[in-house]
Amino acid sequence: MIGAACLALWSHWRRHKLQLATLLAGLALATGLWSAVQAINGEARASYDRAAAQLGAGQWPELRPRAGADIPLETYVSLRRTGWRLAPVLEGNLRLAGRSVTVMGVGLLTHPALPAVEAAEGGDGLAPVEVLTPPGRLFADPGLAARLEGNTDLPPVLPSDAVPPGTLLTDIAVAERLLDRPGTLSRLLILEPPPPGLPPLSELAPDLDRVAARGSGDIARLTDSFHLNLTAFGLLSFAVGMFIVHGTVGLSFEQRRGMIRSLRAMGLPLGLLARLMLAELALLALLGGGAGLILGYAVAGALLPDVASSLRGLYGAPVEGTLSLRPGWVLSGLGMALAGTGLASARALWRVAHLPLLAAPGMRAWGGSAAAMRAMVAAGVALILAGALATWLPGGLLGGFLLLGGVLTGAALLLPPLLSVILAMGARMARGPLAQWVWADMRAQLPGLSLALMALLLALAANIGVGTMVSSFRLTFTGWLDQRLASELYVAARDDAQGARMATWLGDRADAVLPSRSVERRHNGAPIFVYGIVDDPTYRDNWPLIAESPGVWDALARGEAVLINEQMARRDDLWPGDTVSVLPDWPLRVAGVYSDYGNPTAQAITALPALLERVPNLPNQRFGIRIAPDQVDDLARDLRADFDLPPGALVDQAALKAQSMAVFDKTFLVTGALNVLTLGVAAFAMLTSLLTLWTQRLPQVAPLWAMGLTRARLARLELLRSLALAALTALAALPLGLVLAWALLAVVNVEAFGWRLPMFLFPLDWLRLFALALLAAGLAALWPARRLSRLPPAGLLKVFSNER
Amino acid sequence: MNDRFCACLFALMLMLPSAALPQGFAGLGTEAEGFALPDPDYRLRFPEDHGPHPAFRIEWWYVTANLTGPDGSDYGIQWTLFRSALKPGEAEGWASPQIWMGHAAATTTEAHYSAERLARGGIGQAGVTAQPFDAWIDDWRMRGQDFDTLRLRAASDDFAYDLSLQAQGPLVLHGRDGHSVKSADGQASHYYSQPAYAVTGTLSLPDGETQVTGTAWLDREWSSQPLSPDQTGWDWFSLGFEDGTRLMAFRLRGGRGDFTSGTWIEANGRATALPDGAIRLQPLERTGPPNRRIPTTWSLVLPERDLDLRIEAMNPDAWMETSFLYWEGPVRISGSHSGKGYLEMTGYGEDDEG
């Protein structure tokens, strides 16, 4: 009996190979996109953990300087001499081989074991004298080590797989020299709790704060928002994919009603039948899920290098661009496929279980009663309200995402009732029996199509929202670059001596020379870069201030005020009029806040003379040069010749802008790719729904044909109906997408990156998307319509003999 | 930094050729690579020579004390500051090639506690000044207005001591005017001691604080190429007898036979150097698990002074669980003379971590 039942169930898929393929494709798409995102996130997180393990980050509690300062070496020594067991660390960034490299200097004698150093001692028998005395050694990942090869200014570089990408690990003596920060430390690891009976830390070192051990560390926290973003996209794709599964499973059950009736009439117990169908679904889910995993792996592999470069660019997070297969990822992918299939088929299974033995196939296959509509409206409104509430209640980034989730799902639930109302209005206005029938038929079709239309709505809204965000950002970013990169030429000297010569040399030749001199300190436990600038109209005319107090530039020039970037302003809630100490014991009034996109760290700008009084040895190697545009090339040539500059040392404004835009575009490449994939999946969902409806449609179309409408005309009407529904959905998606864009720009971006962006509208993009939606719906409807126009009259006649 | 790295550094301090250590270090036992060499014609000058000699590769300030509690219980403590130079000379800040290591221990008949501190030179975390005398690493410290009156402190998780030391006699120069020969090949060191400090102070152990009194012995030694390549370890004794006489004796164990040397110190501090072969040392009993089997009972015979001693470890399990494993603990003396002293043995046990 079981064998026969299995054969009967399988015979359906044998006869409907396309349906099987659709189901598997839907499952594969859903699982694939979801697991691609998971793989990317997993890989990135594993990279952070690896980096943390390699550098021992976050495993020990620490002492950190309180107010934006370094720790003087004397503080470390005096703490050790009172009995604190500490290991010193000096960290900073350095530009090497054209990119920023993190230098981590540790006291190699007292520091807890570091894998890279241990391996070097073991394998090559690296002697202490080589590591601990000048020139010392640098440990770097093989990629960085290869790039630094031949750099004679550096100590020998030892390649090691146990150093995170973009990091130079070395002894503190070497770090101090490279970073030019003699006698300073960044933080102190607490190796053992201090012995009892010591004076309190507040007495011994009042400028230090004790920070608890925190596991994997800053990077994971910093990048959480980025990964949450990706996860949200993955989940959206999964949901859309599941609409396809829902559609095909629903169709297969409808088509197998007769068979199910026969099987049960022949004595197959309902429980057994349900179990068999469940097993069948599980098998399909595993097959589709497996294919999805392969797909996801490929997608993740293709996207990961860009994601890695985004993460490096945005946060300096060390992510490798290669993917490795994790068992947890495979299991969770298959689990998602199984759970999703179960969820998407629950209604179909429930209907099988409750199918009266002799019931006729329903005229309206999918329930769409007035009560159900009312419930959907209530649920939709409730979800939107809950989402709106979440922006206040949990707040933060989570609140932002809850808002997005609530608004999106709520709006999706509201779509069918909304369409139903519009269609009812249309029916009332319709004149003539055919028009009335078309409207009424659309309404009748609505419940069956509603899930596909919801998928389309979500995909379109996501497209509009994310597209608006990216385009707004790009526009703002371009304008900001124009303001920020006002100098015509940027030059970097080899060292301070050359820098000084260069400044003199440029004095006679350029309209203005703007030195870029900065110092890295810590403020509220995070790095801050303090820049000193000279008073120049370039800044007054161009600098992108988003908030300012009157006379901002004069106050700044007098050394009485400071400008801070938006990230810092929002994070520390500092605005014009507030006071902040960017260096210890130097309180300054905040006179303005400027936008500073793409920079994860806090930044402050103050008058150069005032800063030099406090930090006398600021490096003086980078300059912006103001000069008439037609003289740029000549000046650049002379500069190169007179100072023997390497190619990278001189960049003109256009090149720098192009570089910046390239980084920007790369950052959002992944978003764009996911966007297109989501829309494709939605179109596919529409197609499967229409195919599902196909068999149910015949009994409704046949009488009209019998009354004299040609098949071609009926097919045209079918096509028209699909287009009309898609158009209505696309119209509904527009406001939803704009709400989404607003939430992304004003809530999520602020929380995730620390900047708020103005929203720009791009109606042309909407038109394009509208056309794309119509095209997708048209393509999806074309096939069923073609089938209708070519259906032999006998097929239509059979409706009357069989079903009625 | 892992243990092996430290072991590499300090094998040298304990005068061990690093046969079990990576190749890069094996050569250091014999070659001085630009370091100063002990000079037989050098005359020690004080207080200058109480301070560090950065031109030499290794140096130490080494205190051991036999102490007694109010109830008559015996204790021993050790306080050592080692200096090891990666290159000759000194430099400011982290660039200094000097490495410092502190060892401290407290021993009872039942237990032995040891601790270690490491520091880089040049930054002030560890160092020595000659006048006023001050030697420190982290919160461990030995200092005084001069070398005769010292305060000695160390603290770790499970023990601490704070002792006052008062010299009872003159400094003793070993070998010929402080030039002490360590092998038949002529390897040598500069070596002097203050063998007779009277001690009072407190010793804190896990079960409480005790007032202690007793005697302490301070060794000062520096060199650059202390051992012959075939020498694998040493046994070193500092013994104080009830009649006020004292004996320093050591045996360097080598493939070509042992090299013994020592100094006989009379109660008034007059010292006589004992040449190779004058002292006969014989292990009588070895104890401990297989990987840490070590002679804890010795016979020492010095015929020219009618000395025939049985020397027994007060606590056979006085292993120093530091970067480099060695044995250091108080001993009791019986036989022709009785008294107390300290014994150091290197080159026996295997480090647990291999």
PDB file of C-alpha atoms in Angstrom, chain A residues 204-414:
ATOM      1  CA  LEU A 204      48.078  55.519  41.585  1.00  0.00           C
ATOM      2  CA  ALA A 205      46.999  56.437  38.070  1.00  0.00           C
ATOM      3  CA  PRO A 206      43.981  58.753  38.061  1.00  0.00           C
ATOM      4  CA  ASP A 207      44.014  59.027  34.259  1.00  0.00           C
ATOM      5  CA  LEU A 208      43.513  55.321  33.679  1.00  0.00           C
ATOM      6  CA  ASP A 209      40.267  53.404  33.479  1.00  0.00           C
ATOM      7  CA  ARG A 210      39.918  49.721  34.117  1.00  0.00           C
ATOM      8  CA  VAL A 211      38.131  47.953  31.243  1.00  0.00           C
ATOM      9  CA  ALA A 212      36.844  44.401  31.686  1.00  0.00           C
ATOM     10  CA  ALA A 213      37.891  41.599  29.337  1.00  0.00           C
ATOM     11  CA  ARG A 214      35.373  41.534  26.542  1.00  0.00           C
ATOM     12  CA  GLY A 215      35.932  38.492  24.327  1.00  0.00           C
ATOM     13  CA  SER A 216      36.340  39.059  20.626  1.00  0.00           C
ATOM     14  CA  GLY A 217      36.530  42.775  20.895  1.00  0.00           C
ATOM     15  CA  ASP A 218      35.783  46.022  19.208  1.00  0.00           C
ATOM     16  CA  ILE A 219      35.674  44.898  15.620  1.00  0.00           C
ATOM     17  CA  ALA A 220      32.793  42.495  16.141  1.00  0.00           C
ATOM     18  CA  ARG A 221      30.785  45.196  17.857  1.00  0.00           C
ATOM     19  CA  LEU A 222      31.695  47.774  15.271  1.00  0.00           C
ATOM     20  CA  THR A 223      30.641  45.599  12.359  1.00  0.00           C
ATOM     21  CA  ASP A 224      27.477  44.232  13.957  1.00  0.00           C
ATOM     22  CA  SER A 225      25.334  46.709  12.074  1.00  0.00           C
ATOM     23  CA  PHE A 226      26.878  45.787   8.762  1.00  0.00           C
ATOM     24  CA  HIS A 227      26.176  42.102   9.341  1.00  0.00           C
ATOM     25  CA  LEU A 228      22.682  42.795  10.617  1.00  0.00           C
ATOM     26  CA  ASN A 229      22.093  44.626   7.354  1.00  0.00           C
ATOM     27  CA  LEU A 230      23.190  41.633   5.333  1.00  0.00           C
ATOM     28  CA  THR A 231      21.160  39.272   7.494  1.00  0.00           C
ATOM     29  CA  ALA A 232      18.058  41.375   6.908  1.00  0.00           C
ATOM     30  CA  PHE A 233      18.628  41.123   3.172  1.00  0.00           C
ATOM     31  CA  GLY A 234      19.147  37.387   3.433  1.00  0.00           C
ATOM     32  CA  LEU A 235      15.963  36.977   5.392  1.00  0.00           C
ATOM     33  CA  LEU A 236      14.032  39.061   2.881  1.00  0.00           C
ATOM     34  CA  SER A 237      15.305  36.885   0.045  1.00  0.00           C
ATOM     35  CA  PHE A 238      14.416  33.788   1.988  1.00  0.00           C
ATOM     36  CA  ALA A 239      10.884  35.045   2.581  1.00  0.00           C
ATOM     37  CA  VAL A 240      10.441  35.862  -1.090  1.00  0.00           C
ATOM     38  CA  GLY A 241      11.802  32.434  -2.059  1.00  0.00           C
ATOM     39  CA  MET A 242       9.362  30.821   0.303  1.00  0.00           C
ATOM     40  CA  PHE A 243       6.486  32.512  -1.527  1.00  0.00           C
ATOM     41  CA  ILE A 244       7.521  30.441  -4.519  1.00  0.00           C
ATOM     42  CA  VAL A 245       7.533  27.272  -2.453  1.00  0.00           C
ATOM     43  CA  HIS A 246       4.169  28.150  -1.047  1.00  0.00           C
ATOM     44  CA  GLY A 247       2.775  28.707  -4.549  1.00  0.00           C
ATOM     45  CA  THR A 248       4.065  25.474  -6.047  1.00  0.00           C
ATOM     46  CA  VAL A 249       3.215  23.310  -3.091  1.00  0.00           C
ATOM     47  CA  GLY A 250      -0.294  24.785  -3.099  1.00  0.00           C
ATOM     48  CA  LEU A 251      -0.590  24.052  -6.815  1.00  0.00           C
ATOM     49  CA  SER A 252       0.598  20.486  -6.511  1.00  0.00           C
ATOM     50  CA  PHE A 253      -1.896  19.814  -3.741  1.00  0.00           C
ATOM     51  CA  GLU A 254      -4.731  21.306  -5.722  1.00  0.00           C
ATOM     52  CA  GLN A 255      -3.824  19.198  -8.696  1.00  0.00           C
ATOM     53  CA  ARG A 256      -3.552  16.069  -6.603  1.00  0.00           C
ATOM     54  CA  ARG A 257      -6.901  16.436  -4.935  1.00  0.00           C
ATOM     55  CA  GLY A 258      -8.434  13.875  -7.205  1.00  0.00           C
ATOM     56  CA  MET A 259      -5.644  11.456  -6.587  1.00  0.00           C
ATOM     57  CA  ILE A 260      -5.791  12.013  -2.865  1.00  0.00           C
ATOM     58  CA  ARG A 261      -9.515  11.371  -2.932  1.00  0.00           C
ATOM     59  CA  SER A 262      -8.960   8.165  -4.856  1.00  0.00           C
ATOM     60  CA  LEU A 263      -6.175   6.973  -2.554  1.00  0.00           C
ATOM     61  CA  ARG A 264      -8.287   7.577   0.490  1.00  0.00           C
ATOM     62  CA  ALA A 265     -11.309   5.981  -1.101  1.00  0.00           C
ATOM     63  CA  MET A 266      -9.140   2.935  -1.692  1.00  0.00           C
ATOM     64  CA  GLY A 267      -8.462   2.747   2.046  1.00  0.00           C
ATOM     65  CA  LEU A 268      -5.182   4.586   2.592  1.00  0.00           C
ATOM     66  CA  PRO A 269      -5.375   5.974   6.137  1.00  0.00           C
ATOM     67  CA  LEU A 270      -5.289   9.756   6.341  1.00  0.00           C
ATOM     68  CA  GLY A 271      -2.454   9.725   8.907  1.00  0.00           C
ATOM     69  CA  LEU A 272      -0.247   7.584   6.696  1.00  0.00           C
ATOM     70  CA  LEU A 273      -1.023   9.733   3.672  1.00  0.00           C
ATOM     71  CA  ALA A 274      -0.137  12.890   5.586  1.00  0.00           C
ATOM     72  CA  ARG A 275       3.116  11.319   6.776  1.00  0.00           C
ATOM     73  CA  LEU A 276       4.000  10.252   3.238  1.00  0.00           C
ATOM     74  CA  MET A 277       3.368  13.724   1.912  1.00  0.00           C
ATOM     75  CA  LEU A 278       5.414  15.192   4.740  1.00  0.00           C
ATOM     76  CA  ALA A 279       8.279  12.839   3.915  1.00  0.00           C
ATOM     77  CA  GLU A 280       7.973  13.828   0.277  1.00  0.00           C
ATOM     78  CA  LEU A 281       8.217  17.497   1.195  1.00  0.00           C
ATOM     79  CA  ALA A 282      11.179  16.855   3.477  1.00  0.00           C
ATOM     80  CA  LEU A 283      12.979  15.056   0.686  1.00  0.00           C
ATOM     81  CA  LEU A 284      12.274  17.901  -1.714  1.00  0.00           C
ATOM     82  CA  ALA A 285      13.381  20.432   0.890  1.00  0.00           C
ATOM     83  CA  LEU A 286      16.674  18.601   1.363  1.00  0.00           C
ATOM     84  CA  LEU A 287      17.222  18.377  -2.393  1.00  0.00           C
ATOM     85  CA  GLY A 288      16.354  22.022  -2.994  1.00  0.00           C
ATOM     86  CA  GLY A 289      18.221  23.093   0.123  1.00  0.00           C
ATOM     87  CA  GLY A 290      21.298  21.164  -0.978  1.00  0.00           C
ATOM     88  CA  ALA A 291      21.220  22.836  -4.373  1.00  0.00           C
ATOM     89  CA  GLY A 292      20.711  26.138  -2.547  1.00  0.00           C
ATOM     90  CA  LEU A 293      23.818  25.541  -0.472  1.00  0.00           C
ATOM     91  CA  ILE A 294      25.887  25.041  -3.595  1.00  0.00           C
ATOM     92  CA  LEU A 295      24.370  28.178  -5.051  1.00  0.00           C
ATOM     93  CA  GLY A 296      24.889  30.083  -1.813  1.00  0.00           C
ATOM     94  CA  TYR A 297      28.480  28.997  -1.601  1.00  0.00           C
ATOM     95  CA  ALA A 298      29.095  30.227  -5.127  1.00  0.00           C
ATOM     96  CA  VAL A 299      27.325  33.540  -4.504  1.00  0.00           C
ATOM     97  CA  ALA A 300      29.179  34.068  -1.235  1.00  0.00           C
ATOM     98  CA  GLY A 301      32.476  33.227  -2.875  1.00  0.00           C
ATOM     99  CA  ALA A 302      31.790  35.766  -5.590  1.00  0.00           C
ATOM    100  CA  LEU A 303      30.687  38.507  -3.195  1.00  0.00           C
ATOM    101  CA  LEU A 304      33.140  37.950  -0.352  1.00  0.00           C
ATOM    102  CA  PRO A 305      36.144  39.797  -1.801  1.00  0.00           C
ATOM    103  CA  ASP A 306      33.994  42.920  -2.150  1.00  0.00           C
ATOM    104  CA  VAL A 307      32.486  42.488   1.287  1.00  0.00           C
ATOM    105  CA  ALA A 308      35.965  42.046   2.715  1.00  0.00           C
ATOM    106  CA  SER A 309      37.163  45.211   1.051  1.00  0.00           C
ATOM    107  CA  SER A 310      34.041  47.048   2.258  1.00  0.00           C
ATOM    108  CA  LEU A 311      34.657  45.934   5.820  1.00  0.00           C
ATOM    109  CA  ARG A 312      38.318  46.837   5.612  1.00  0.00           C
ATOM    110  CA  GLY A 313      37.469  50.209   4.120  1.00  0.00           C
ATOM    111  CA  LEU A 314      34.669  51.019   6.529  1.00  0.00           C
ATOM    112  CA  TYR A 315      35.985  49.669   9.785  1.00  0.00           C
ATOM    113  CA  GLY A 316      39.545  48.526   9.183  1.00  0.00           C
ATOM    114  CA  ALA A 317      38.219  45.097  10.069  1.00  0.00           C
ATOM    115  CA  PRO A 318      40.616  42.312   9.109  1.00  0.00           C
ATOM    116  CA  VAL A 319      38.622  40.039   6.793  1.00  0.00           C
ATOM    117  CA  GLU A 320      40.212  37.653   4.386  1.00  0.00           C
ATOM    118  CA  GLY A 321      38.667  37.385   0.935  1.00  0.00           C
ATOM    119  CA  THR A 322      38.531  33.608   0.859  1.00  0.00           C
ATOM    120  CA  LEU A 323      35.688  31.362   1.874  1.00  0.00           C
ATOM    121  CA  SER A 324      35.908  28.143   3.820  1.00  0.00           C
ATOM    122  CA  LEU A 325      33.161  25.556   4.283  1.00  0.00           C
ATOM    123  CA  ARG A 326      31.793  25.224   7.799  1.00  0.00           C
ATOM    124  CA  PRO A 327      29.630  22.262   8.904  1.00  0.00           C
ATOM    125  CA  GLY A 328      27.440  24.555  11.003  1.00  0.00           C
ATOM    126  CA  TRP A 329      26.657  26.567   7.923  1.00  0.00           C
ATOM    127  CA  VAL A 330      25.566  23.469   5.935  1.00  0.00           C
ATOM    128  CA  LEU A 331      23.341  22.283   8.770  1.00  0.00           C
ATOM    129  CA  SER A 332      21.734  25.648   9.360  1.00  0.00           C
ATOM    130  CA  GLY A 333      21.109  26.058   5.623  1.00  0.00           C
ATOM    131  CA  LEU A 334      19.360  22.683   5.377  1.00  0.00           C
ATOM    132  CA  GLY A 335      17.508  23.419   8.593  1.00  0.00           C
ATOM    133  CA  MET A 336      16.235  26.686   7.164  1.00  0.00           C
ATOM    134  CA  ALA A 337      15.138  24.900   3.995  1.00  0.00           C
ATOM    135  CA  LEU A 338      13.236  22.273   6.001  1.00  0.00           C
ATOM    136  CA  ALA A 339      11.647  24.773   8.353  1.00  0.00           C
ATOM    137  CA  GLY A 340      10.734  27.120   5.532  1.00  0.00           C
ATOM    138  CA  THR A 341       9.204  24.343   3.464  1.00  0.00           C
ATOM    139  CA  GLY A 342       7.235  23.159   6.467  1.00  0.00           C
ATOM    140  CA  LEU A 343       5.937  26.631   7.081  1.00  0.00           C
ATOM    141  CA  ALA A 344       5.135  27.292   3.436  1.00  0.00           C
ATOM    142  CA  SER A 345       3.300  23.961   3.089  1.00  0.00           C
ATOM    143  CA  ALA A 346       1.525  23.974   6.417  1.00  0.00           C
ATOM    144  CA  ARG A 347      -1.694  25.286   4.970  1.00  0.00           C
ATOM    145  CA  ALA A 348      -1.693  22.831   2.097  1.00  0.00           C
ATOM    146  CA  LEU A 349      -1.085  19.921   4.456  1.00  0.00           C
ATOM    147  CA  TRP A 350      -3.747  21.137   6.828  1.00  0.00           C
ATOM    148  CA  ARG A 351      -6.204  21.247   3.944  1.00  0.00           C
ATOM    149  CA  VAL A 352      -5.351  17.708   2.908  1.00  0.00           C
ATOM    150  CA  ALA A 353      -5.925  16.542   6.442  1.00  0.00           C
ATOM    151  CA  HIS A 354      -9.310  18.230   6.543  1.00  0.00           C
ATOM    152  CA  LEU A 355     -10.408  17.448   3.029  1.00  0.00           C
ATOM    153  CA  PRO A 356     -13.853  15.884   3.054  1.00  0.00           C
ATOM    154  CA  LEU A 357     -13.652  12.598   1.293  1.00  0.00           C
ATOM    155  CA  LEU A 358     -16.053  13.550  -1.468  1.00  0.00           C
ATOM    156  CA  ALA A 359     -15.619  17.323  -1.663  1.00  0.00           C
ATOM    157  CA  ALA A 360     -15.466  18.901  -5.089  1.00  0.00           C
ATOM    158  CA  PRO A 361     -12.542  21.130  -5.964  1.00  0.00           C
ATOM    159  CA  GLY A 362     -13.294  24.592  -4.665  1.00  0.00           C
ATOM    160  CA  MET A 363     -14.141  27.387  -6.979  1.00  0.00           C
ATOM    161  CA  ARG A 364     -12.031  29.734  -4.948  1.00  0.00           C
ATOM    162  CA  ALA A 365      -9.068  27.603  -4.131  1.00  0.00           C
ATOM    163  CA  TRP A 366      -7.554  29.942  -1.589  1.00  0.00           C
ATOM    164  CA  GLY A 367      -9.603  31.403   1.198  1.00  0.00           C
ATOM    165  CA  GLY A 368     -10.314  35.086   0.841  1.00  0.00           C
ATOM    166  CA  SER A 369     -13.325  35.724   3.003  1.00  0.00           C
ATOM    167  CA  ALA A 370     -14.265  39.133   4.328  1.00  0.00           C
ATOM    168  CA  ALA A 371     -13.322  37.947   7.831  1.00  0.00           C
ATOM    169  CA  ALA A 372      -9.848  36.953   6.639  1.00  0.00           C
ATOM    170  CA  MET A 373      -9.437  40.352   5.001  1.00  0.00           C
ATOM    171  CA  ARG A 374     -10.406  42.133   8.185  1.00  0.00           C
ATOM    172  CA  ALA A 375      -7.924  40.032  10.152  1.00  0.00           C
ATOM    173  CA  MET A 376      -5.176  40.925   7.676  1.00  0.00           C
ATOM    174  CA  VAL A 377      -5.946  44.633   8.001  1.00  0.00           C
ATOM    175  CA  ALA A 378      -5.842  44.413  11.786  1.00  0.00           C
ATOM    176  CA  ALA A 379      -2.594  42.435  11.799  1.00  0.00           C
ATOM    177  CA  GLY A 380      -1.014  44.764   9.247  1.00  0.00           C
ATOM    178  CA  VAL A 381      -1.875  47.918  11.154  1.00  0.00           C
ATOM    179  CA  ALA A 382      -0.707  46.339  14.414  1.00  0.00           C
ATOM    180  CA  LEU A 383       2.640  45.364  12.899  1.00  0.00           C
ATOM    181  CA  ILE A 384       3.262  48.833  11.510  1.00  0.00           C
ATOM    182  CA  LEU A 385       2.413  50.409  14.851  1.00  0.00           C
ATOM    183  CA  ALA A 386       4.659  47.955  16.692  1.00  0.00           C
ATOM    184  CA  GLY A 387       7.487  48.766  14.300  1.00  0.00           C
ATOM    185  CA  ALA A 388       7.032  52.478  14.815  1.00  0.00           C
ATOM    186  CA  LEU A 389       6.987  51.931  18.555  1.00  0.00           C
ATOM    187  CA  ALA A 390      10.223  49.944  18.386  1.00  0.00           C
ATOM    188  CA  THR A 391      12.178  53.024  17.261  1.00  0.00           C
ATOM    189  CA  TRP A 392      11.566  54.473  20.691  1.00  0.00           C
ATOM    190  CA  LEU A 393      11.331  51.436  22.920  1.00  0.00           C
ATOM    191  CA  PRO A 394      14.389  49.283  22.228  1.00  0.00           C
ATOM    192  CA  GLY A 395      15.717  52.123  20.086  1.00  0.00           C
ATOM    193  CA  GLY A 396      19.135  51.941  18.510  1.00  0.00           C
ATOM    194  CA  LEU A 397      19.992  49.831  15.546  1.00  0.00           C
ATOM    195  CA  LEU A 398      17.717  47.011  16.661  1.00  0.00           C
ATOM    196  CA  GLY A 399      14.839  49.472  16.873  1.00  0.00           C
ATOM    197  CA  GLY A 400      15.627  50.610  13.351  1.00  0.00           C
ATOM    198  CA  PHE A 401      15.482  47.097  12.021  1.00  0.00           C
ATOM    199  CA  LEU A 402      12.309  46.308  13.963  1.00  0.00           C
ATOM    200  CA  LEU A 403      10.772  49.383  12.378  1.00  0.00           C
ATOM    201  CA  LEU A 404      11.773  48.147   8.953  1.00  0.00           C
ATOM    202  CA  GLY A 405      10.486  44.649   9.675  1.00  0.00           C
ATOM    203  CA  GLY A 406       7.200  45.870  11.135  1.00  0.00           C
ATOM    204  CA  VAL A 407       6.483  48.330   8.359  1.00  0.00           C
ATOM    205  CA  LEU A 408       7.398  45.877   5.600  1.00  0.00           C
ATOM    206  CA  THR A 409       5.399  42.903   6.854  1.00  0.00           C
ATOM    207  CA  GLY A 410       2.532  45.110   7.987  1.00  0.00           C
ATOM    208  CA  ALA A 411       2.345  46.771   4.596  1.00  0.00           C
ATOM    209  CA  ALA A 412       2.524  43.401   2.871  1.00  0.00           C
ATOM    210  CA  LEU A 413      -0.462  42.211   4.896  1.00  0.00           C
ATOM    211  CA  LEU A 414      -2.367  45.376   4.041  1.00  0.00           C
TER     212      LEU A 414
END
